Coordinates of C-alpha atoms in Angstrom, one line a residue:
M111 CA 63.5 112.2 105.5
A112 CA 61.4 113.2 108.7
V113 CA 58.6 116.0 108.2
A114 CA 60.9 118.5 110.4
E115 CA 64.6 117.9 108.5
T116 CA 62.6 117.9 105.4
Q117 CA 61.6 122.0 106.2
L118 CA 64.6 123.1 107.7
Y119 CA 66.3 121.7 104.3
A120 CA 64.1 123.9 102.3
K121 CA 64.3 127.0 104.2
V122 CA 68.5 126.3 103.5
S123 CA 68.3 125.3 99.7
N124 CA 65.7 127.6 99.5
K125 CA 67.6 131.0 100.6
R126 CA 70.3 132.7 98.7
R127 CA 74.1 131.8 99.1
S128 CA 75.8 133.9 101.2
K129 CA 78.2 134.4 98.6
S130 CA 76.9 135.8 95.6
T131 CA 77.8 135.2 92.1
S132 CA 79.4 138.5 91.9
A133 CA 81.1 137.9 94.4
L134 CA 82.8 134.8 93.2
L135 CA 83.1 136.7 90.2
E136 CA 85.5 139.3 91.1
S137 CA 87.6 136.6 93.0
L138 CA 88.5 135.0 90.1
L139 CA 89.0 138.2 88.2
T140 CA 91.9 139.6 91.3
K141 CA 93.1 136.0 90.5
G142 CA 93.9 137.3 87.1
F143 CA 91.4 135.4 84.9
P144 CA 89.5 137.4 82.2
A145 CA 86.0 138.3 82.7
H146 CA 84.2 135.7 80.1
I147 CA 86.4 133.5 80.9
A148 CA 85.6 133.3 84.5
Q149 CA 82.1 133.7 83.9
K150 CA 82.5 130.6 81.8
A151 CA 83.9 128.7 84.5
L152 CA 81.4 129.8 86.9
A153 CA 78.4 128.9 84.6
A154 CA 80.1 125.8 84.1
T155 CA 80.3 124.6 87.9
G156 CA 76.9 126.0 88.8
Q157 CA 78.4 129.1 90.7
K158 CA 78.8 127.4 93.9
S159 CA 82.2 128.4 94.7
I160 CA 85.5 130.0 94.0
E161 CA 87.7 126.3 94.7
D162 CA 84.8 124.4 91.8
A163 CA 85.3 127.3 89.5
T164 CA 89.1 127.6 89.3
K165 CA 89.6 123.8 89.3
W166 CA 88.0 123.7 86.0
L167 CA 89.5 126.8 84.7
H168 CA 92.7 125.2 85.2
S169 CA 91.9 121.7 83.8
H170 CA 90.2 123.8 80.8
C171 CA 93.9 125.6 80.1
N172 CA 94.0 123.4 76.8
D173 CA 90.8 123.9 75.5
P174 CA 90.4 125.3 72.1
S175 CA 86.8 126.3 72.6
L176 CA 87.4 128.7 75.8
D177 CA 86.8 131.9 74.6
D178 CA 84.0 130.8 72.1
P179 CA 80.8 132.7 73.7
I180 CA 79.0 129.4 73.6
P181 CA 76.4 129.3 76.4
Q182 CA 75.2 126.7 78.7
E183 CA 71.4 124.6 78.1
Y184 CA 68.9 125.1 81.0
A185 CA 65.9 123.0 82.0
L186 CA 63.2 123.5 85.0
Y187 CA 62.5 120.0 86.6
L188 CA 60.6 118.5 89.2
C189 CA 62.1 116.4 91.2
P190 CA 60.6 114.0 93.9
I191 CA 63.2 113.5 97.2
G192 CA 61.9 110.8 100.2
R193 CA 60.4 108.0 100.0
L194 CA 59.0 107.7 96.3
H195 CA 62.1 108.8 94.7
N196 CA 63.7 105.4 96.5
H197 CA 61.0 103.5 94.9
L198 CA 62.0 105.1 91.3
Q199 CA 64.8 104.4 92.3
E200 CA 64.4 100.4 92.5
F201 CA 61.8 100.8 89.4
W202 CA 65.0 101.9 87.2
K203 CA 67.5 99.3 89.0
E204 CA 65.4 95.9 88.3
S205 CA 64.3 97.5 85.0
K206 CA 67.2 98.0 83.6
R207 CA 68.4 94.4 84.8
Q208 CA 65.3 92.6 83.7
C209 CA 64.5 94.5 80.1
G210 CA 67.6 96.4 79.8
K211 CA 68.2 99.9 79.2
N212 CA 65.8 102.2 77.5
R213 CA 65.6 106.0 76.8
A214 CA 64.6 106.7 80.7
H215 CA 67.5 105.5 82.1
E216 CA 69.3 108.5 80.6
I217 CA 68.0 110.7 83.0
F218 CA 66.7 110.7 86.7
P219 CA 63.0 110.8 87.9
H220 CA 61.4 113.7 87.3
I221 CA 58.7 116.1 85.4
T222 CA 60.0 118.9 82.9
L223 CA 58.5 122.2 83.7
C224 CA 60.6 123.9 81.1
D225 CA 62.5 122.8 78.5
F226 CA 66.0 123.1 77.5
F227 CA 66.9 127.0 76.5
T228 CA 70.4 128.9 76.5
C229 CA 71.0 131.8 78.6
E230 CA 74.1 133.6 78.7
D231 CA 76.6 133.2 81.3
Q232 CA 76.8 136.8 82.7
K233 CA 73.0 136.3 83.1
V234 CA 72.1 133.0 84.8
E235 CA 72.3 134.3 88.5
L236 CA 68.8 136.2 87.4
L237 CA 67.6 132.6 87.1
Y238 CA 67.9 131.9 90.5
D239 CA 66.6 134.9 91.6
T240 CA 63.3 133.9 89.5
L241 CA 62.8 130.5 90.8
K242 CA 62.9 132.1 94.1
R243 CA 61.1 134.7 93.6
V244 CA 58.4 132.4 91.7
G245 CA 58.8 129.6 94.1
D246 CA 58.0 131.9 97.5
S247 CA 54.6 132.7 95.0
F248 CA 53.2 129.4 94.8
S249 CA 54.4 127.9 97.7
Q250 CA 51.0 128.4 99.6
C251 CA 49.1 126.9 96.6
F252 CA 51.6 124.1 96.1
P253 CA 49.4 120.4 96.1
P254 CA 50.5 118.3 99.6
S255 CA 50.7 115.9 97.4
I256 CA 50.9 115.2 93.5
S257 CA 48.4 113.3 91.6
L258 CA 49.8 110.3 90.1
S259 CA 48.1 107.6 87.3
L260 CA 49.8 104.5 85.7
H261 CA 50.2 105.0 81.5
S262 CA 51.4 102.8 79.3
S263 CA 51.8 101.9 75.8
T264 CA 54.0 99.5 73.2
S265 CA 56.8 102.4 73.7
Y266 CA 56.3 104.4 77.0
L267 CA 55.6 103.8 80.6
G268 CA 54.9 106.5 83.3
F269 CA 52.4 108.4 85.5
F270 CA 50.4 111.1 84.4
I271 CA 49.9 114.3 86.5
G272 CA 46.3 115.0 87.8
D273 CA 44.4 117.9 86.1
S274 CA 43.9 120.2 88.9
H275 CA 47.3 119.4 90.4
A276 CA 49.1 119.7 86.6
N277 CA 47.4 123.2 86.6
I278 CA 49.1 124.5 89.4
L279 CA 52.4 122.9 88.0
K280 CA 51.7 124.5 84.6
E281 CA 51.2 127.8 86.4
F282 CA 54.4 127.3 88.4
A283 CA 56.0 126.8 84.8
L284 CA 54.5 129.6 83.1
A285 CA 55.3 132.6 85.9
F286 CA 59.2 131.5 85.2
S287 CA 59.2 131.3 81.5
S288 CA 57.6 134.8 81.4
E289 CA 59.8 136.3 84.2
A290 CA 63.2 134.4 83.2
S291 CA 62.3 135.8 79.2
A292 CA 62.2 139.2 80.9
I293 CA 64.6 139.8 83.1
A294 CA 67.6 137.6 81.7
D295 CA 66.8 137.8 78.3
C296 CA 66.3 134.3 77.4
H297 CA 63.5 132.5 75.2
V298 CA 62.5 130.0 78.1
K299 CA 59.1 127.8 76.8
P300 CA 56.9 126.0 79.7
C301 CA 55.5 122.5 79.2
L302 CA 51.8 123.2 78.6
K303 CA 51.4 119.9 77.4
Q304 CA 49.9 116.5 79.4
L305 CA 53.1 116.5 82.2
H306 CA 54.2 113.3 83.3
L307 CA 56.8 111.6 84.9
T308 CA 58.8 108.7 82.5
L309 CA 59.2 105.0 83.9
A310 CA 59.9 103.6 80.5
H311 CA 60.7 105.2 76.9
K312 CA 61.5 104.0 73.8
F313 CA 61.9 99.7 75.1
Y314 CA 61.0 97.1 73.1
P315 CA 57.6 96.1 72.8
H316 CA 57.5 92.6 74.4
H317 CA 58.8 94.3 77.5
Q318 CA 55.9 95.9 78.0
K319 CA 54.2 93.7 80.8
T320 CA 57.0 93.1 82.4
L321 CA 58.0 96.5 83.1
E322 CA 53.9 96.9 83.2
Q323 CA 54.5 94.4 86.4
L324 CA 57.6 96.6 87.8
A325 CA 55.5 100.0 88.2
K326 CA 52.4 98.3 89.6
C327 CA 55.0 97.9 92.9
I328 CA 55.1 101.5 92.9
N329 CA 52.8 103.5 95.3
P330 CA 52.4 106.9 93.7
G331 CA 51.1 108.3 96.7
E332 CA 53.7 107.9 98.9
T333 CA 55.6 110.5 101.0
C334 CA 57.6 112.8 98.9
Q335 CA 58.9 116.2 99.1
W336 CA 58.6 118.0 95.4
V337 CA 61.8 120.3 94.5
A338 CA 62.0 122.1 91.3
T339 CA 65.6 122.2 90.2
L340 CA 67.5 124.1 88.0
Y341 CA 70.5 122.1 85.7
S342 CA 72.3 122.5 82.9
R343 CA 74.3 121.2 79.8
D344 CA 76.8 121.6 77.1
M345 CA 74.7 122.8 74.4
R346 CA 77.0 121.5 72.1
F347 CA 76.8 117.7 73.1
V348 CA 73.4 117.5 72.9
H349 CA 73.0 114.1 70.5
Y350 CA 76.3 112.9 71.3
Q351 CA 77.1 110.0 73.2
T352 CA 78.5 109.8 76.6
L353 CA 81.2 107.0 78.0
R354 CA 82.7 107.2 81.0
V355 CA 86.4 106.2 81.0
L356 CA 87.6 103.3 83.3
F357 CA 91.3 103.6 83.0
Q358 CA 93.3 106.1 82.5
Y359 CA 95.0 106.1 79.3
K360 CA 98.2 108.1 78.2
P361 CA 98.6 109.1 74.3
R362 CA 101.5 107.0 72.4
N363 CA 100.6 109.7 69.8
I364 CA 100.3 113.2 69.1
D365 CA 96.3 112.7 67.9
E366 CA 95.7 110.5 71.1
L367 CA 93.5 112.2 74.0
L368 CA 94.2 111.8 77.9
I369 CA 92.2 110.6 79.4
N370 CA 91.8 109.9 83.5
V371 CA 89.2 107.8 85.4
G372 CA 85.7 109.2 86.0
D373 CA 86.1 111.2 83.2
F374 CA 83.3 111.7 80.5
I375 CA 83.9 111.2 76.9
Y376 CA 81.4 112.9 74.4
V377 CA 81.4 111.2 71.0
D378 CA 79.8 111.8 67.3
P379 CA 78.6 108.5 66.0
T380 CA 78.8 110.0 62.9
Q381 CA 82.2 110.8 63.1
Q382 CA 83.4 106.9 64.0
S383 CA 83.3 105.6 60.7
N384 CA 87.1 106.2 59.1
V385 CA 88.3 105.3 62.8
S386 CA 90.4 102.3 63.5
E387 CA 88.3 99.1 64.9
G388 CA 88.8 99.4 68.9
W389 CA 88.9 103.3 68.9
V390 CA 86.9 105.8 68.9
I391 CA 87.6 110.1 68.9
G392 CA 86.0 111.8 71.3
T393 CA 86.1 115.4 73.9
S394 CA 87.0 115.4 77.5
H395 CA 84.2 116.7 79.6
Q396 CA 86.9 117.5 82.1
T397 CA 89.2 119.1 79.3
G398 CA 87.5 120.3 76.6
C399 CA 90.2 118.4 74.5
R400 CA 89.5 116.0 71.6
G401 CA 91.4 113.2 70.4
F402 CA 91.7 109.2 69.9
L403 CA 90.9 106.9 72.9
P404 CA 90.8 103.0 73.0
E405 CA 87.0 102.5 73.0
N406 CA 87.5 98.9 75.7
Y407 CA 88.5 101.7 78.2
T408 CA 85.4 103.3 78.4
E409 CA 81.7 102.5 79.2
R410 CA 78.5 103.8 78.4
A411 CA 77.5 106.6 80.8
N412 CA 73.8 108.4 81.0
E413 CA 73.4 111.3 79.1
S414 CA 72.5 113.1 82.7
D415 CA 75.4 112.1 84.3
T416 CA 77.5 115.6 82.8
W417 CA 74.9 117.9 83.7
V418 CA 75.2 120.5 86.5
K419 CA 72.9 121.2 89.4
H420 CA 72.4 124.5 90.0
R421 CA 70.0 125.8 92.4
E422 CA 66.4 124.3 93.6
Y423 CA 63.8 125.2 95.2
V424 CA 61.5 122.9 98.2
F425 CA 58.1 123.5 98.4
V426 CA 57.2 122.8 101.9
T427 CA 54.2 121.2 102.0
A428 CA 51.5 120.1 105.1
P429 CA 52.5 117.0 106.4
R430 CA 50.7 113.9 105.6
F431 CA 49.2 111.7 109.1
V432 CA 51.0 108.3 108.4
S433 CA 52.2 106.1 111.1
E434 CA 55.9 105.7 112.2
T435 CA 56.0 102.2 110.9
E436 CA 54.7 103.6 107.1
N437 CA 57.0 106.6 107.0
E438 CA 60.1 105.1 107.8
P439 CA 60.4 101.3 106.8
N440 CA 63.3 101.5 104.3
V441 CA 67.1 100.0 106.1
K442 CA 70.3 100.3 104.5
L443 CA 71.8 97.4 103.6
D444 CA 75.2 97.5 101.5
G445 CA 75.0 101.2 101.3
E446 CA 71.4 101.5 99.4
V447 CA 68.2 101.3 100.2
H448 CA 66.3 98.6 100.6
N449 CA 62.4 98.7 100.9
P450 CA 60.7 95.2 102.4
R451 CA 57.2 96.2 100.5
W452 CA 59.0 96.5 97.2
S453 CA 60.8 93.5 97.7
G454 CA 58.5 91.3 98.1
S455 CA 56.6 93.2 95.0
I456 CA 59.4 92.2 93.1
T457 CA 60.3 88.9 94.4
N458 CA 56.6 88.1 93.0
V459 CA 57.0 89.0 89.4
L460 CA 60.3 87.5 89.5
S461 CA 58.7 84.3 90.1
L462 CA 55.9 85.0 87.9
Q463 CA 58.6 84.7 85.0
N464 CA 61.4 82.3 86.4
V465 CA 58.3 79.9 85.9
A466 CA 58.3 80.8 82.2
L467 CA 61.8 80.0 81.4
R468 CA 62.6 77.2 79.2
R469 CA 65.7 78.2 77.5
G470 CA 68.5 80.5 77.4
V471 CA 70.7 81.6 73.7
L472 CA 73.9 83.2 74.3
V473 CA 75.5 84.6 71.0
M474 CA 79.2 85.4 71.5
R475 CA 82.3 86.6 69.3
H476 CA 85.5 85.0 68.9
G477 CA 88.2 86.1 70.9
E478 CA 91.0 87.8 69.7
R479 CA 92.5 86.2 66.4
V480 CA 96.1 86.7 65.5
D481 CA 95.8 89.1 62.5
Q482 CA 93.8 91.4 65.0
V483 CA 97.3 92.2 66.4
F484 CA 99.9 91.6 64.2
G485 CA 98.4 92.9 61.2
K486 CA 96.9 91.0 57.6
S487 CA 101.2 90.2 56.6
W488 CA 100.9 88.2 60.0
L489 CA 101.8 84.8 58.3
Q490 CA 105.3 86.4 56.8
Q491 CA 106.3 87.2 60.0
C492 CA 106.2 83.9 61.7
F493 CA 107.8 81.8 58.2
T494 CA 111.0 80.7 57.9
A495 CA 112.4 80.6 54.3
D496 CA 112.5 76.7 54.1
G497 CA 108.3 77.6 55.3
K498 CA 108.6 76.4 58.7
Y499 CA 106.2 77.9 61.1
Y500 CA 108.2 80.0 64.6
R501 CA 107.1 81.9 67.2
A502 CA 108.1 85.7 66.6
D503 CA 106.7 86.7 69.1
L504 CA 104.1 85.5 72.7
N505 CA 101.1 86.3 71.9
F506 CA 101.4 84.5 68.3
P507 CA 99.4 80.9 68.6
S508 CA 102.5 78.4 69.9
T509 CA 101.5 76.0 67.0
L510 CA 99.6 76.1 64.0
P511 CA 97.3 72.9 62.9
K512 CA 98.0 70.9 60.3
R513 CA 96.3 71.7 57.1
K514 CA 96.5 68.8 53.7
D515 CA 96.1 72.6 51.5
S516 CA 98.6 75.5 51.9
M517 CA 99.1 77.1 54.6
K518 CA 98.6 80.3 53.0
H519 CA 94.9 80.0 53.5
F520 CA 95.3 80.6 57.0
E521 CA 95.7 84.5 55.6
Y522 CA 91.6 84.2 54.9
D523 CA 90.9 81.9 58.2
P524 CA 93.3 83.1 60.6
P525 CA 93.5 81.5 64.0
L526 CA 93.3 82.5 67.6
S527 CA 96.1 84.7 69.7
C528 CA 97.3 83.2 72.9
C529 CA 96.0 86.2 74.2
G530 CA 92.5 85.0 72.3
V531 CA 93.4 81.8 73.6
F532 CA 92.9 82.6 77.1
Q533 CA 90.4 85.3 76.8
S534 CA 87.8 82.6 75.7
R535 CA 89.2 80.0 78.6
L536 CA 88.5 82.7 80.8
I537 CA 85.2 83.2 79.8
G538 CA 84.3 79.3 79.8
E539 CA 85.4 79.7 83.8
A540 CA 83.0 82.3 84.2
L541 CA 80.6 80.5 82.7
L542 CA 81.3 77.6 85.1
D543 CA 81.5 79.9 88.4
H544 CA 77.8 81.0 87.6
E545 CA 76.4 77.8 87.0
V546 CA 75.6 78.4 83.6
T547 CA 74.8 75.2 81.8
V548 CA 75.2 74.4 78.1
S549 CA 73.9 72.1 76.5
Y550 CA 74.1 72.7 72.8
M551 CA 77.7 74.7 71.2
Y552 CA 77.7 75.9 67.8
S553 CA 79.9 77.6 65.9
S554 CA 81.1 79.0 62.9
P555 CA 83.2 77.1 60.0
A556 CA 85.8 80.1 60.7
L557 CA 89.0 78.4 62.4
R558 CA 88.9 81.5 65.3
C559 CA 85.4 80.7 66.4
I560 CA 86.1 76.8 66.5
Q561 CA 89.1 77.5 68.7
T562 CA 86.7 80.1 70.7
A563 CA 84.4 77.5 71.1
Q564 CA 86.7 74.5 72.2
H565 CA 88.3 76.6 74.7
V566 CA 85.0 77.8 75.9
L567 CA 84.0 74.0 76.7
Q568 CA 87.5 73.7 78.3
G569 CA 86.9 76.5 80.8
L570 CA 83.3 74.9 81.2
K571 CA 84.8 71.4 81.7
L572 CA 82.7 70.5 79.1
D573 CA 85.3 69.3 76.0
Q574 CA 84.8 65.7 76.9
K575 CA 81.0 66.0 77.2
V576 CA 79.8 68.6 74.4
K577 CA 80.6 68.6 71.6
I578 CA 81.1 71.5 68.8
R579 CA 78.3 71.7 66.0
V580 CA 79.8 73.7 63.4
E581 CA 77.6 75.7 61.2
P582 CA 78.0 77.3 58.0
G583 CA 75.2 79.2 58.1
L584 CA 76.6 81.1 61.0
F585 CA 79.9 82.4 59.0
E586 CA 79.8 86.7 59.2
W587 CA 78.5 89.1 56.1
T588 CA 80.6 87.2 53.2
K589 CA 80.6 91.3 51.7
W590 CA 83.2 91.4 54.6
E591 CA 85.4 88.7 53.4
A592 CA 89.1 91.0 51.7
S593 CA 89.5 87.8 49.2
K594 CA 85.9 88.4 47.9
V595 CA 85.2 84.7 48.0
I596 CA 84.5 82.2 50.7
P597 CA 87.7 81.2 52.4
N598 CA 89.0 77.8 52.4
F599 CA 88.2 76.6 55.8
M600 CA 89.8 73.8 57.6
T601 CA 87.8 70.5 57.0
M602 CA 85.8 67.9 59.9
T603 CA 88.9 65.4 59.1
E604 CA 91.2 68.1 59.6
L605 CA 89.5 69.9 62.3
V606 CA 89.4 66.1 64.6
E607 CA 93.2 64.7 64.0
A608 CA 94.0 68.7 65.3
S609 CA 91.8 67.5 68.5
Y610 CA 89.1 70.0 67.7
Q611 CA 86.2 68.7 69.7
V612 CA 83.4 68.5 66.3
D613 CA 80.3 67.2 66.2
T614 CA 81.1 64.8 63.2
S615 CA 77.7 63.4 62.8
Y616 CA 76.0 66.6 62.9
R617 CA 74.4 68.0 59.5
S618 CA 73.7 71.2 58.9
N619 CA 71.5 73.6 58.4
F620 CA 72.8 75.5 55.6
P621 CA 75.6 73.9 53.6
L622 CA 78.9 75.3 53.1
S623 CA 78.7 75.7 49.2
S624 CA 75.5 77.6 49.7
L625 CA 77.6 80.6 50.9
V626 CA 77.5 83.3 48.5
P627 CA 80.6 85.6 47.9
S628 CA 80.2 89.1 48.7
E629 CA 76.2 88.6 49.6
S630 CA 74.0 91.3 50.4
Y631 CA 72.6 92.3 53.2
E632 CA 69.2 91.0 52.4
E633 CA 70.5 88.0 52.1
Y634 CA 72.3 87.5 55.1
V635 CA 69.6 88.9 57.2
S636 CA 67.5 86.1 55.7
R637 CA 70.1 83.5 56.2
S638 CA 70.7 84.3 59.6
S639 CA 67.5 84.6 60.6
M640 CA 66.2 81.2 59.1
V641 CA 69.3 79.3 60.8
I642 CA 69.0 80.6 64.5
K643 CA 65.3 79.6 63.8
Q644 CA 66.5 76.1 62.3
I645 CA 68.9 75.7 65.7
I646 CA 66.0 76.8 68.4
T647 CA 63.9 73.8 66.7
A648 CA 67.1 71.2 66.2
C649 CA 67.5 71.7 70.3
P650 CA 64.7 70.5 72.5
S651 CA 64.4 72.4 75.8
K652 CA 66.6 70.9 78.6
G653 CA 65.4 73.1 81.9
K654 CA 67.0 76.4 81.2
G655 CA 70.0 74.1 79.7
V656 CA 71.8 76.8 77.5
I657 CA 72.6 76.9 72.9
L658 CA 75.8 78.5 73.0
I659 CA 76.7 80.0 69.6
V660 CA 79.9 81.1 68.9
G661 CA 80.1 83.3 65.5
H662 CA 81.4 87.3 64.4
G663 CA 80.7 90.7 65.5
S664 CA 77.7 90.8 63.4
S665 CA 75.9 87.5 64.6
L666 CA 75.4 89.5 67.9
A667 CA 72.0 91.3 66.3
S668 CA 71.5 89.3 63.2
F669 CA 71.1 86.3 65.3
T670 CA 69.0 87.9 68.4
R671 CA 67.2 90.2 66.7
P672 CA 65.0 87.9 64.5
L673 CA 64.5 85.9 67.9
I674 CA 63.3 88.5 70.0
G675 CA 61.3 89.6 67.2
L676 CA 62.4 92.8 65.7
P677 CA 62.9 93.9 62.6
A678 CA 67.1 94.0 61.1
R679 CA 69.4 96.9 61.4
D680 CA 69.2 98.9 58.7
S681 CA 71.9 98.4 56.6
S682 CA 73.5 102.1 57.1
N683 CA 74.1 101.7 60.1
F684 CA 74.9 98.0 60.7
A685 CA 78.7 98.0 60.2
Q686 CA 79.2 100.7 62.4
V687 CA 77.5 99.1 65.1
V688 CA 79.1 95.2 64.2
R689 CA 82.9 97.6 64.7
K690 CA 82.0 98.8 68.4
I691 CA 81.7 94.5 69.5
P692 CA 84.9 93.4 71.2
S693 CA 86.2 90.2 71.6
L694 CA 84.5 87.7 73.1
G695 CA 81.0 90.6 73.6
M696 CA 78.1 88.4 73.7
C697 CA 74.0 89.1 73.7
F698 CA 72.0 86.3 75.9
C699 CA 68.3 85.8 75.1
E700 CA 65.8 84.0 77.4
E701 CA 62.4 82.2 76.3
L702 CA 59.2 82.6 77.9
K703 CA 57.5 79.3 76.5
E704 CA 54.5 80.4 77.7
E705 CA 53.7 83.3 75.7
N706 CA 55.6 81.9 73.1
K707 CA 58.5 84.4 72.7
W708 CA 61.9 85.2 74.0
Q709 CA 63.6 88.4 75.6
M710 CA 66.8 89.6 75.5
V711 CA 68.3 90.0 79.1
N712 CA 71.8 90.7 80.5
P713 CA 74.2 88.0 80.1
P714 CA 75.2 85.8 82.7
V715 CA 79.0 86.6 83.0
K716 CA 80.6 90.4 83.3
T717 CA 82.4 91.8 80.2
L718 CA 86.1 91.4 79.5
T719 CA 87.9 94.7 78.9
H720 CA 91.5 94.7 78.7
G721 CA 94.3 97.2 77.4
A722 CA 96.7 97.7 74.7
N723 CA 100.4 96.7 75.0
A724 CA 102.5 97.8 72.4
A725 CA 105.5 95.4 70.6
F726 CA 108.7 96.4 73.1
N727 CA 112.5 95.9 71.9
W728 CA 114.9 96.0 74.9
R729 CA 117.5 98.3 73.7
N730 CA 115.3 101.3 72.5
G731 CA 115.7 103.7 75.1
I732 CA 117.4 101.3 77.6
V733 CA 121.0 100.8 76.0
E734 CA 120.4 103.0 72.5
D735 CA 119.7 107.0 72.1

């Protein structure tokens, strides 16, 4: 943004709105809305326009908390705009791609001036007046550029503000706090400790070096304008998870929630333990209503995605004398800001890392199992009186593999559904499209896992080249087995006769006879850690070959965490985490051999999301009432 444009933007932004909040309130009152509800709508929409407030009121007409006197929480942030902001956004994007999401990604780049505080809806306009007055009084002494120095530790990376500039910011925050507390009758707490701009927070320690290299690509002295901005959030959902709705869902039962694309859902993690697999219970940001919804219709969103921007004060500072080349290097590519100097630095960092990459481990949950769709009684639905299998629904397997013992053993060792077969082959085809080279394939002895491995290899066109190593040690936590005994798995001979491409010469690391029914969590963690290390040792490096492991929902955490040097999850929340892992959910680890460690990165293919499809009888509602 050119200097003249920035100054004009500041002058416009720092003026009070031509239409005051009281005028907006009067307009809502004339429409028949009660005063306290109208004020709540204005506060929830940033008091920007009558249209926004009216739309909010109509969408929240069934909100059970509409009459509750619950105020918004407000915070004052100092945010950069201009070239520094562009560099920070590039760092956000690249650090997430290479190291996964950390706590800093939940919020945009900012310096916290005042922590979140509550303010009654009818007094919010007084905060706007305070920001304008205090901003005007500090505009002359605000530093033309803020001194930023990089600081790094095993769980934090960010810029610390130089003392002289930090003192000015603290004085500004203190002045806003004092006046807002006095005028708006709210307790505002200014940040008087070390001021900072966080780049990464609560990340895995082994990502520290990578994040530092990326952070060094940022020039903290870049051209920048600073904006003091008031944000608000709904205080009821501070510690909730935020989900973004990807697909519309229309309720089929009275306790289900209507959700629309683009809505956000607040989910309390502590209330999900008794919810059916694949579902969550949450509250809609768009309507305020609460109910059950399918989790695979959503994706994780950032905490700040639901925040509301209220007012801002742009500090107009003296322009820095820079050449036109230095000031305008950004070129639009595909709608994104591109900086040649940044990209070159990123390329250097990536090239340094790629030299060290040797192997990958892809841990995958099996595809959709038949009892997941038709329940534990699925066998009774598809066998005739004389014991012959027939396909009662198109999603039942077309055939069942032959077993010498009783077919009833399929109850505790169920096969994939037809959709599960399709899912698995689709994943294999996606891996092939991304030129992923699978050198080794391991599978749990569960039939659903072996079938998943087989169809993934078919999608990869490797089913005649790579054999499936059946490893009993990859079986899930035996405490979760409903039968309380180890299932009777198909034998190697039966698997070969059923045309599964299993490696008959493979000798397992963990014999089937060693699986203990109802094992403790500690026993399961120990088994998983031992098996993954033995698999890595048994698979010599072949360029960038991938070791593909097909296991269970519990496998993703229990095999990858010991590989990247993290302790096992606490047993109290392990089940809750596993429950959210969908069919074909996967984790991917890459080896940094020169550093003698592994790191977790994004899987090579996208996730597979699909909706539920209920059973349908054409008679119901078509020819019968």
